[in-house]
Amino acid sequence: MSAMNTGNLIIIGGAEDKAGECLILKSFVNLSGASKAKIIIITTATENAAEAGNQYKSLFVGMGAQETTFLDINSRDDADHEMNAGLISASTGIFFTGGDQLRITSILGGTKVYDALHGAYKSGAVIAGTSAGASAMSRTMIVDGNNNDAARKCTLKMAPGLGLLERALIDQHFHQRGRIGRLLCGVAENPSILGIGIDEDTAVRVFPDDHFEVLGSNSVTVVDGRNIKNSNVSELKPDENLAISNVVLHVLPAGYGYDLAERKVIKVRGRFCTGSSPL
């Protein structure tokens, strides 16, 4: 993430609480300006745009954000429309629903809406995404891969993302769908990229100073491959198992954070760094 950005990201692992305390969604609304928020819901990831858009609009309005609009950007013509780009530029909070992350990037990439999104983020807007909307945040995103499976090269497919979060790879519904294998494979293929697996009803809030803090009821798994000693990822044939050594793994619940630049765990209350252990 560039130091030029003044906005925040809220990256949600999917299935966030919508009926109870709604901690994650309320955090997004409050950070966007609470009663003064101007929130845009982007439903590009889903083919059920009206259903998803109206659901989140009702939730955000109920949380005090009266000026909430959802945009059904369903084609590249929609994404190049000046009015849609203008609405995003004027917003204080932008929310991406779940669905298919490849729809987000293939429809928005290189358009006026894409440019407006990056401009809004650099100017201080909060950008949030859940499930597919979370995966699309990073420069490189996971678009497919087997769940509950051993780490194998053929189980993982990646593509360019929105590029709001640099040097990281996001996976969502993480422990609930057994996705550690595919995240390890992604980190093995590019050890300079940090793997971040976010559980359901859990989010990371990424601050402008390149650290994140964990929100929600479950955990965030961080896979750091910077010190990998050996890996067979470049020699793997289809269905062969990945070998990898000296990966560092952190599991972080609420109350913890992570310094993305220094690659250190932070205890949010007291802000001290804890040790790490190899996988």
PDB file of C-alpha atoms in Angstrom:
ATOM      1  CA  MET A   1       0.000   0.000   0.000  1.00  0.00           C
ATOM      2  CA  SER A   2       1.376   3.421  -0.891  1.00  0.00           C
ATOM      3  CA  ALA A   3       2.063   6.005   1.793  1.00  0.00           C
ATOM      4  CA  MET A   4       0.230   8.501  -0.451  1.00  0.00           C
ATOM      5  CA  ASN A   5      -3.100   6.901   0.468  1.00  0.00           C
ATOM      6  CA  THR A   6      -4.994   8.542   3.301  1.00  0.00           C
ATOM      7  CA  GLY A   7      -7.986   6.207   3.265  1.00  0.00           C
ATOM      8  CA  ASN A   8      -8.638   2.980   5.137  1.00  0.00           C
ATOM      9  CA  LEU A   9      -9.497  -0.492   3.882  1.00  0.00           C
ATOM     10  CA  ILE A  10     -11.885  -2.842   5.676  1.00  0.00           C
ATOM     11  CA  ILE A  11     -11.374  -6.306   4.201  1.00  0.00           C
ATOM     12  CA  ILE A  12     -14.024  -8.789   5.358  1.00  0.00           C
ATOM     13  CA  GLY A  13     -13.792 -12.576   5.181  1.00  0.00           C
ATOM     14  CA  GLY A  14     -17.480 -12.950   4.295  1.00  0.00           C
ATOM     15  CA  ALA A  15     -20.617 -13.931   6.252  1.00  0.00           C
ATOM     16  CA  GLU A  16     -20.269 -10.868   8.493  1.00  0.00           C
ATOM     17  CA  ASP A  17     -22.853 -10.372  11.242  1.00  0.00           C
ATOM     18  CA  LYS A  18     -25.895  -8.562   9.836  1.00  0.00           C
ATOM     19  CA  ALA A  19     -28.420  -9.226  12.598  1.00  0.00           C
ATOM     20  CA  GLY A  20     -26.646  -8.874  15.952  1.00  0.00           C
ATOM     21  CA  GLU A  21     -24.114  -6.280  17.055  1.00  0.00           C
ATOM     22  CA  CYS A  22     -22.925  -5.873  13.411  1.00  0.00           C
ATOM     23  CA  LEU A  23     -19.502  -4.774  14.681  1.00  0.00           C
ATOM     24  CA  ILE A  24     -17.747  -4.862  11.319  1.00  0.00           C
ATOM     25  CA  LEU A  25     -20.455  -3.096   9.314  1.00  0.00           C
ATOM     26  CA  LYS A  26     -20.922  -0.466  12.035  1.00  0.00           C
ATOM     27  CA  SER A  27     -17.164   0.140  12.020  1.00  0.00           C
ATOM     28  CA  PHE A  28     -17.354   0.800   8.279  1.00  0.00           C
ATOM     29  CA  VAL A  29     -20.268   3.233   8.653  1.00  0.00           C
ATOM     30  CA  ASN A  30     -18.679   5.098  11.564  1.00  0.00           C
ATOM     31  CA  LEU A  31     -15.313   5.352   9.836  1.00  0.00           C
ATOM     32  CA  SER A  32     -17.091   6.668   6.721  1.00  0.00           C
ATOM     33  CA  GLY A  33     -18.586   9.545   8.717  1.00  0.00           C
ATOM     34  CA  ALA A  34     -21.565   8.020  10.581  1.00  0.00           C
ATOM     35  CA  SER A  35     -24.607  10.293  10.023  1.00  0.00           C
ATOM     36  CA  LYS A  36     -22.550  12.416   7.603  1.00  0.00           C
ATOM     37  CA  ALA A  37     -21.374   9.433   5.575  1.00  0.00           C
ATOM     38  CA  LYS A  38     -21.879   9.262   1.816  1.00  0.00           C
ATOM     39  CA  ILE A  39     -21.802   5.546   1.076  1.00  0.00           C
ATOM     40  CA  ILE A  40     -21.759   3.862  -2.316  1.00  0.00           C
ATOM     41  CA  ILE A  41     -22.481   0.124  -2.537  1.00  0.00           C
ATOM     42  CA  ILE A  42     -20.967  -1.533  -5.612  1.00  0.00           C
ATOM     43  CA  THR A  43     -22.753  -4.774  -6.544  1.00  0.00           C
ATOM     44  CA  THR A  44     -20.653  -5.657  -9.599  1.00  0.00           C
ATOM     45  CA  ALA A  45     -19.525  -9.005  -8.138  1.00  0.00           C
ATOM     46  CA  THR A  46     -23.042 -10.429  -7.972  1.00  0.00           C
ATOM     47  CA  GLU A  47     -25.686 -11.117 -10.580  1.00  0.00           C
ATOM     48  CA  ASN A  48     -28.331 -10.492  -7.887  1.00  0.00           C
ATOM     49  CA  ALA A  49     -27.511  -6.804  -7.691  1.00  0.00           C
ATOM     50  CA  ALA A  50     -30.865  -5.485  -6.466  1.00  0.00           C
ATOM     51  CA  GLU A  51     -31.128  -8.041  -3.658  1.00  0.00           C
ATOM     52  CA  ALA A  52     -27.579  -7.462  -2.391  1.00  0.00           C
ATOM     53  CA  GLY A  53     -27.682  -3.700  -2.890  1.00  0.00           C
ATOM     54  CA  ASN A  54     -30.968  -3.219  -1.081  1.00  0.00           C
ATOM     55  CA  GLN A  55     -29.891  -5.467   1.792  1.00  0.00           C
ATOM     56  CA  TYR A  56     -26.744  -3.460   2.504  1.00  0.00           C
ATOM     57  CA  LYS A  57     -28.489  -0.158   1.868  1.00  0.00           C
ATOM     58  CA  SER A  58     -31.103  -1.022   4.485  1.00  0.00           C
ATOM     59  CA  LEU A  59     -28.407  -2.033   6.962  1.00  0.00           C
ATOM     60  CA  PHE A  60     -26.304   1.100   6.471  1.00  0.00           C
ATOM     61  CA  VAL A  61     -29.294   3.446   6.636  1.00  0.00           C
ATOM     62  CA  GLY A  62     -30.365   1.692   9.827  1.00  0.00           C
ATOM     63  CA  MET A  63     -26.913   2.409  11.229  1.00  0.00           C
ATOM     64  CA  GLY A  64     -27.330   6.116  10.562  1.00  0.00           C
ATOM     65  CA  ALA A  65     -25.871   6.547   7.064  1.00  0.00           C
ATOM     66  CA  GLN A  66     -28.882   8.174   5.416  1.00  0.00           C
ATOM     67  CA  GLU A  67     -27.039   9.080   2.217  1.00  0.00           C
ATOM     68  CA  THR A  68     -26.487   5.544   0.910  1.00  0.00           C
ATOM     69  CA  THR A  69     -26.750   4.537  -2.753  1.00  0.00           C
ATOM     70  CA  PHE A  70     -26.057   1.267  -4.550  1.00  0.00           C
ATOM     71  CA  LEU A  71     -24.665   1.233  -8.051  1.00  0.00           C
ATOM     72  CA  ASP A  72     -25.480  -1.673 -10.367  1.00  0.00           C
ATOM     73  CA  ILE A  73     -22.348  -1.429 -12.491  1.00  0.00           C
ATOM     74  CA  ASN A  74     -22.951  -4.449 -14.689  1.00  0.00           C
ATOM     75  CA  SER A  75     -20.914  -3.635 -17.801  1.00  0.00           C
ATOM     76  CA  ARG A  76     -17.826  -1.748 -18.872  1.00  0.00           C
ATOM     77  CA  ASP A  77     -20.086   0.939 -20.339  1.00  0.00           C
ATOM     78  CA  ASP A  78     -21.577   1.404 -16.865  1.00  0.00           C
ATOM     79  CA  ALA A  79     -18.062   1.577 -15.421  1.00  0.00           C
ATOM     80  CA  ASP A  80     -17.081   4.280 -17.908  1.00  0.00           C
ATOM     81  CA  HIS A  81     -20.125   6.433 -17.151  1.00  0.00           C
ATOM     82  CA  GLU A  82     -19.198   9.873 -15.811  1.00  0.00           C
ATOM     83  CA  MET A  83     -22.108   9.919 -13.370  1.00  0.00           C
ATOM     84  CA  ASN A  84     -21.038   6.672 -11.701  1.00  0.00           C
ATOM     85  CA  ALA A  85     -17.433   7.850 -11.456  1.00  0.00           C
ATOM     86  CA  GLY A  86     -18.621  11.158 -10.002  1.00  0.00           C
ATOM     87  CA  LEU A  87     -20.689   9.453  -7.313  1.00  0.00           C
ATOM     88  CA  ILE A  88     -17.681   7.402  -6.256  1.00  0.00           C
ATOM     89  CA  SER A  89     -15.400  10.446  -6.217  1.00  0.00           C
ATOM     90  CA  ALA A  90     -17.832  12.271  -3.901  1.00  0.00           C
ATOM     91  CA  SER A  91     -18.283   9.359  -1.496  1.00  0.00           C
ATOM     92  CA  THR A  92     -16.754   8.882   1.942  1.00  0.00           C
ATOM     93  CA  GLY A  93     -17.304   5.112   2.003  1.00  0.00           C
ATOM     94  CA  ILE A  94     -17.373   2.495  -0.771  1.00  0.00           C
ATOM     95  CA  PHE A  95     -18.566  -1.062  -0.146  1.00  0.00           C
ATOM     96  CA  PHE A  96     -18.077  -4.076  -2.465  1.00  0.00           C
ATOM     97  CA  THR A  97     -20.495  -6.974  -2.023  1.00  0.00           C
ATOM     98  CA  GLY A  98     -19.658 -10.640  -2.463  1.00  0.00           C
ATOM     99  CA  GLY A  99     -20.077 -12.712  -5.599  1.00  0.00           C
ATOM    100  CA  ASP A 100     -17.352 -13.339  -8.175  1.00  0.00           C
ATOM    101  CA  GLN A 101     -14.180 -11.271  -7.839  1.00  0.00           C
ATOM    102  CA  LEU A 102     -13.316 -11.721 -11.514  1.00  0.00           C
ATOM    103  CA  ARG A 103     -16.486  -9.794 -12.402  1.00  0.00           C
ATOM    104  CA  ILE A 104     -15.183  -6.855 -10.348  1.00  0.00           C
ATOM    105  CA  THR A 105     -11.805  -6.632 -12.052  1.00  0.00           C
ATOM    106  CA  SER A 106     -12.928  -7.506 -15.580  1.00  0.00           C
ATOM    107  CA  ILE A 107     -15.741  -4.934 -15.536  1.00  0.00           C
ATOM    108  CA  LEU A 108     -14.028  -2.109 -13.600  1.00  0.00           C
ATOM    109  CA  GLY A 109     -10.397  -2.445 -14.707  1.00  0.00           C
ATOM    110  CA  GLY A 110      -9.078   0.551 -16.666  1.00  0.00           C
ATOM    111  CA  THR A 111     -12.363   2.494 -16.541  1.00  0.00           C
ATOM    112  CA  LYS A 112     -13.411   5.869 -15.121  1.00  0.00           C
ATOM    113  CA  VAL A 113     -14.942   4.123 -12.107  1.00  0.00           C
ATOM    114  CA  TYR A 114     -11.638   2.327 -11.479  1.00  0.00           C
ATOM    115  CA  ASP A 115      -9.755   5.639 -11.581  1.00  0.00           C
ATOM    116  CA  ALA A 116     -12.359   7.292  -9.344  1.00  0.00           C
ATOM    117  CA  LEU A 117     -12.056   4.440  -6.859  1.00  0.00           C
ATOM    118  CA  HIS A 118      -8.296   4.894  -6.542  1.00  0.00           C
ATOM    119  CA  GLY A 119      -8.688   8.661  -6.394  1.00  0.00           C
ATOM    120  CA  ALA A 120     -11.248   8.421  -3.600  1.00  0.00           C
ATOM    121  CA  TYR A 121      -8.996   6.079  -1.620  1.00  0.00           C
ATOM    122  CA  LYS A 122      -6.009   8.396  -1.947  1.00  0.00           C
ATOM    123  CA  SER A 123      -8.212  11.288  -0.822  1.00  0.00           C
ATOM    124  CA  GLY A 124      -9.353   9.563   2.372  1.00  0.00           C
ATOM    125  CA  ALA A 125     -12.412   7.440   1.548  1.00  0.00           C
ATOM    126  CA  VAL A 126     -12.966   4.131   3.324  1.00  0.00           C
ATOM    127  CA  ILE A 127     -13.152   1.160   0.978  1.00  0.00           C
ATOM    128  CA  ALA A 128     -14.631  -2.095   2.252  1.00  0.00           C
ATOM    129  CA  GLY A 129     -15.294  -5.435   0.609  1.00  0.00           C
ATOM    130  CA  THR A 130     -16.719  -8.742   1.761  1.00  0.00           C
ATOM    131  CA  SER A 131     -15.957 -12.217   0.371  1.00  0.00           C
ATOM    132  CA  ALA A 132     -15.250 -11.670  -3.365  1.00  0.00           C
ATOM    133  CA  GLY A 133     -15.070  -7.946  -2.615  1.00  0.00           C
ATOM    134  CA  ALA A 134     -12.273  -8.745  -0.153  1.00  0.00           C
ATOM    135  CA  SER A 135     -10.240 -10.863  -2.575  1.00  0.00           C
ATOM    136  CA  ALA A 136     -10.341  -8.115  -5.208  1.00  0.00           C
ATOM    137  CA  MET A 137      -8.608  -5.574  -2.928  1.00  0.00           C
ATOM    138  CA  SER A 138      -5.061  -6.811  -3.507  1.00  0.00           C
ATOM    139  CA  ARG A 139      -2.754  -6.309  -6.484  1.00  0.00           C
ATOM    140  CA  THR A 140      -2.896 -10.044  -7.212  1.00  0.00           C
ATOM    141  CA  MET A 141      -6.018 -11.987  -6.248  1.00  0.00           C
ATOM    142  CA  ILE A 142      -7.048 -15.614  -5.916  1.00  0.00           C
ATOM    143  CA  VAL A 143      -9.874 -16.423  -8.323  1.00  0.00           C
ATOM    144  CA  ASP A 144     -10.126 -20.179  -7.868  1.00  0.00           C
ATOM    145  CA  GLY A 145      -8.664 -23.035  -5.870  1.00  0.00           C
ATOM    146  CA  ASN A 146      -9.781 -26.198  -4.123  1.00  0.00           C
ATOM    147  CA  ASN A 147     -11.108 -26.039  -0.572  1.00  0.00           C
ATOM    148  CA  ASN A 148     -10.113 -28.530   2.147  1.00  0.00           C
ATOM    149  CA  ASP A 149      -7.289 -29.884   0.012  1.00  0.00           C
ATOM    150  CA  ALA A 150      -3.548 -30.311   0.318  1.00  0.00           C
ATOM    151  CA  ALA A 151      -1.345 -27.579  -1.159  1.00  0.00           C
ATOM    152  CA  ARG A 152      -0.958 -28.355  -4.847  1.00  0.00           C
ATOM    153  CA  LYS A 153       0.095 -26.078  -7.675  1.00  0.00           C
ATOM    154  CA  CYS A 154      -2.872 -27.003  -9.884  1.00  0.00           C
ATOM    155  CA  THR A 155      -5.446 -26.061  -7.223  1.00  0.00           C
ATOM    156  CA  LEU A 156      -4.681 -22.334  -7.426  1.00  0.00           C
ATOM    157  CA  LYS A 157      -5.589 -19.767 -10.060  1.00  0.00           C
ATOM    158  CA  MET A 158      -4.691 -16.096  -9.673  1.00  0.00           C
ATOM    159  CA  ALA A 159      -5.360 -12.897 -11.639  1.00  0.00           C
ATOM    160  CA  PRO A 160      -4.742  -9.141 -11.268  1.00  0.00           C
ATOM    161  CA  GLY A 161      -6.880  -7.464  -8.590  1.00  0.00           C
ATOM    162  CA  LEU A 162      -7.837  -3.833  -7.936  1.00  0.00           C
ATOM    163  CA  GLY A 163      -4.412  -2.988  -6.496  1.00  0.00           C
ATOM    164  CA  LEU A 164      -5.621  -1.157  -3.395  1.00  0.00           C
ATOM    165  CA  LEU A 165      -3.460  -3.352  -1.147  1.00  0.00           C
ATOM    166  CA  GLU A 166       0.098  -3.938  -2.310  1.00  0.00           C
ATOM    167  CA  ARG A 167       2.397  -6.880  -1.574  1.00  0.00           C
ATOM    168  CA  ALA A 168      -0.382  -9.087  -0.167  1.00  0.00           C
ATOM    169  CA  LEU A 169      -2.683 -11.900  -1.260  1.00  0.00           C
ATOM    170  CA  ILE A 170      -6.137 -12.091   0.341  1.00  0.00           C
ATOM    171  CA  ASP A 171      -8.228 -15.213   0.873  1.00  0.00           C
ATOM    172  CA  GLN A 172     -11.664 -15.256   2.530  1.00  0.00           C
ATOM    173  CA  HIS A 173     -14.037 -17.738   4.245  1.00  0.00           C
ATOM    174  CA  PHE A 174     -10.624 -18.993   5.301  1.00  0.00           C
ATOM    175  CA  HIS A 175     -10.826 -21.587   8.073  1.00  0.00           C
ATOM    176  CA  GLN A 176     -14.485 -22.328   7.353  1.00  0.00           C
ATOM    177  CA  ARG A 177     -13.593 -23.599   3.862  1.00  0.00           C
ATOM    178  CA  GLY A 178     -10.155 -25.035   4.620  1.00  0.00           C
ATOM    179  CA  ARG A 179      -8.134 -22.704   2.391  1.00  0.00           C
ATOM    180  CA  ILE A 180      -4.699 -22.853   4.053  1.00  0.00           C
ATOM    181  CA  GLY A 181      -3.326 -25.108   1.281  1.00  0.00           C
ATOM    182  CA  ARG A 182      -4.094 -22.726  -1.541  1.00  0.00           C
ATOM    183  CA  LEU A 183      -2.767 -19.701   0.370  1.00  0.00           C
ATOM    184  CA  LEU A 184       0.499 -21.535   1.079  1.00  0.00           C
ATOM    185  CA  CYS A 185       0.779 -22.309  -2.625  1.00  0.00           C
ATOM    186  CA  GLY A 186       0.212 -18.657  -3.520  1.00  0.00           C
ATOM    187  CA  VAL A 187       2.945 -17.533  -1.120  1.00  0.00           C
ATOM    188  CA  ALA A 188       5.306 -20.245  -2.387  1.00  0.00           C
ATOM    189  CA  GLU A 189       4.852 -18.949  -5.933  1.00  0.00           C
ATOM    190  CA  ASN A 190       5.788 -15.411  -4.840  1.00  0.00           C
ATOM    191  CA  PRO A 191       7.438 -15.304  -1.382  1.00  0.00           C
ATOM    192  CA  SER A 192       7.612 -11.500  -1.397  1.00  0.00           C
ATOM    193  CA  ILE A 193       3.801 -11.394  -1.133  1.00  0.00           C
ATOM    194  CA  LEU A 194       2.216 -11.755   2.298  1.00  0.00           C
ATOM    195  CA  GLY A 195      -0.666 -14.230   2.502  1.00  0.00           C
ATOM    196  CA  ILE A 196      -3.666 -13.015   4.538  1.00  0.00           C
ATOM    197  CA  GLY A 197      -6.496 -15.488   5.185  1.00  0.00           C
ATOM    198  CA  ILE A 198      -9.586 -13.921   6.769  1.00  0.00           C
ATOM    199  CA  ASP A 199     -12.233 -15.998   8.544  1.00  0.00           C
ATOM    200  CA  GLU A 200     -15.966 -15.386   8.279  1.00  0.00           C
ATOM    201  CA  ASP A 201     -17.390 -12.566  10.442  1.00  0.00           C
ATOM    202  CA  THR A 202     -13.849 -11.228  10.684  1.00  0.00           C
ATOM    203  CA  ALA A 203     -12.090  -8.324   8.991  1.00  0.00           C
ATOM    204  CA  VAL A 204      -8.824  -6.447   8.849  1.00  0.00           C
ATOM    205  CA  ARG A 205      -8.835  -2.675   8.969  1.00  0.00           C
ATOM    206  CA  VAL A 206      -5.802  -1.479   7.018  1.00  0.00           C
ATOM    207  CA  PHE A 207      -4.564   1.932   8.164  1.00  0.00           C
ATOM    208  CA  PRO A 208      -2.711   4.478   5.987  1.00  0.00           C
ATOM    209  CA  ASP A 209       0.539   3.790   7.883  1.00  0.00           C
ATOM    210  CA  ASP A 210       0.708   0.194   6.570  1.00  0.00           C
ATOM    211  CA  HIS A 211      -0.569  -1.743   9.567  1.00  0.00           C
ATOM    212  CA  PHE A 212      -3.823  -3.608  10.043  1.00  0.00           C
ATOM    213  CA  GLU A 213      -5.951  -4.471  13.059  1.00  0.00           C
ATOM    214  CA  VAL A 214      -8.307  -7.447  13.361  1.00  0.00           C
ATOM    215  CA  LEU A 215     -12.063  -6.973  13.890  1.00  0.00           C
ATOM    216  CA  GLY A 216     -14.780  -9.554  14.448  1.00  0.00           C
ATOM    217  CA  SER A 217     -15.449 -12.899  16.078  1.00  0.00           C
ATOM    218  CA  ASN A 218     -12.875 -15.213  14.477  1.00  0.00           C
ATOM    219  CA  SER A 219      -9.255 -14.917  13.309  1.00  0.00           C
ATOM    220  CA  VAL A 220      -6.902 -13.799  10.571  1.00  0.00           C
ATOM    221  CA  THR A 221      -4.079 -16.080   9.402  1.00  0.00           C
ATOM    222  CA  VAL A 222      -0.911 -14.428   8.119  1.00  0.00           C
ATOM    223  CA  VAL A 223       1.526 -16.471   6.012  1.00  0.00           C
ATOM    224  CA  ASP A 224       4.971 -14.886   5.624  1.00  0.00           C
ATOM    225  CA  GLY A 225       7.196 -16.575   3.033  1.00  0.00           C
ATOM    226  CA  ARG A 226      10.024 -14.046   3.027  1.00  0.00           C
ATOM    227  CA  ASN A 227      12.393 -16.498   4.760  1.00  0.00           C
ATOM    228  CA  ILE A 228      11.444 -19.611   2.789  1.00  0.00           C
ATOM    229  CA  LYS A 229      14.496 -21.873   2.491  1.00  0.00           C
ATOM    230  CA  ASN A 230      13.279 -24.455   0.000  1.00  0.00           C
ATOM    231  CA  SER A 231      10.224 -25.055  -2.170  1.00  0.00           C
ATOM    232  CA  ASN A 232       9.371 -27.415  -5.014  1.00  0.00           C
ATOM    233  CA  VAL A 233       6.646 -25.143  -6.422  1.00  0.00           C
ATOM    234  CA  SER A 234       8.443 -24.520  -9.728  1.00  0.00           C
ATOM    235  CA  GLU A 235       8.916 -28.271 -10.383  1.00  0.00           C
ATOM    236  CA  LEU A 236       5.454 -29.459  -9.400  1.00  0.00           C
ATOM    237  CA  LYS A 237       3.406 -31.485 -11.824  1.00  0.00           C
ATOM    238  CA  PRO A 238      -0.417 -31.452 -11.657  1.00  0.00           C
ATOM    239  CA  ASP A 239      -1.721 -33.046  -8.438  1.00  0.00           C
ATOM    240  CA  GLU A 240       1.720 -33.310  -6.819  1.00  0.00           C
ATOM    241  CA  ASN A 241       1.976 -32.017  -3.257  1.00  0.00           C
ATOM    242  CA  LEU A 242       3.756 -28.798  -2.399  1.00  0.00           C
ATOM    243  CA  ALA A 243       6.947 -28.953  -0.321  1.00  0.00           C
ATOM    244  CA  ILE A 244       7.894 -25.764   1.485  1.00  0.00           C
ATOM    245  CA  SER A 245      10.123 -25.021   4.481  1.00  0.00           C
ATOM    246  CA  ASN A 246      10.638 -22.157   6.935  1.00  0.00           C
ATOM    247  CA  VAL A 247       7.290 -20.451   6.401  1.00  0.00           C
ATOM    248  CA  VAL A 248       6.202 -18.195   9.266  1.00  0.00           C
ATOM    249  CA  LEU A 249       2.554 -18.461  10.333  1.00  0.00           C
ATOM    250  CA  HIS A 250       0.560 -16.149  12.626  1.00  0.00           C
ATOM    251  CA  VAL A 251      -3.054 -16.579  13.760  1.00  0.00           C
ATOM    252  CA  LEU A 252      -4.491 -13.293  15.048  1.00  0.00           C
ATOM    253  CA  PRO A 253      -7.871 -12.666  16.727  1.00  0.00           C
ATOM    254  CA  ALA A 254      -9.380  -9.282  17.613  1.00  0.00           C
ATOM    255  CA  GLY A 255      -7.031  -7.270  19.806  1.00  0.00           C
ATOM    256  CA  TYR A 256      -4.069  -8.020  17.545  1.00  0.00           C
ATOM    257  CA  GLY A 257      -2.708  -6.355  14.456  1.00  0.00           C
ATOM    258  CA  TYR A 258       0.133  -6.621  11.989  1.00  0.00           C
ATOM    259  CA  ASP A 259       2.755  -4.204  10.671  1.00  0.00           C
ATOM    260  CA  LEU A 260       2.780  -4.876   6.918  1.00  0.00           C
ATOM    261  CA  ALA A 261       6.015  -2.982   6.315  1.00  0.00           C
ATOM    262  CA  GLU A 262       8.033  -4.514   9.166  1.00  0.00           C
ATOM    263  CA  ARG A 263       6.188  -7.853   9.071  1.00  0.00           C
ATOM    264  CA  LYS A 264       5.651  -7.916  12.821  1.00  0.00           C
ATOM    265  CA  VAL A 265       2.659  -8.858  14.949  1.00  0.00           C
ATOM    266  CA  ILE A 266       1.246  -6.027  17.056  1.00  0.00           C
ATOM    267  CA  LYS A 267      -0.725  -6.307  20.285  1.00  0.00           C
ATOM    268  CA  VAL A 268      -3.173  -3.482  19.664  1.00  0.00           C
ATOM    269  CA  ARG A 269      -3.561  -2.570  23.314  1.00  0.00           C
ATOM    270  CA  GLY A 270      -0.051  -1.612  24.332  1.00  0.00           C
ATOM    271  CA  ARG A 271       1.314  -1.951  20.800  1.00  0.00           C
ATOM    272  CA  PHE A 272       4.178  -4.377  21.443  1.00  0.00           C
ATOM    273  CA  CYS A 273       5.520  -6.902  18.982  1.00  0.00           C
ATOM    274  CA  THR A 274       5.283 -10.594  19.758  1.00  0.00           C
ATOM    275  CA  GLY A 275       7.504 -13.391  18.619  1.00  0.00           C
ATOM    276  CA  SER A 276       6.819 -15.621  15.633  1.00  0.00           C
ATOM    277  CA  SER A 277       7.261 -19.321  15.024  1.00  0.00           C
ATOM    278  CA  PRO A 278       8.033 -21.237  11.821  1.00  0.00           C
ATOM    279  CA  LEU A 279       5.362 -23.490  10.410  1.00  0.00           C
TER     280      LEU A 279
END
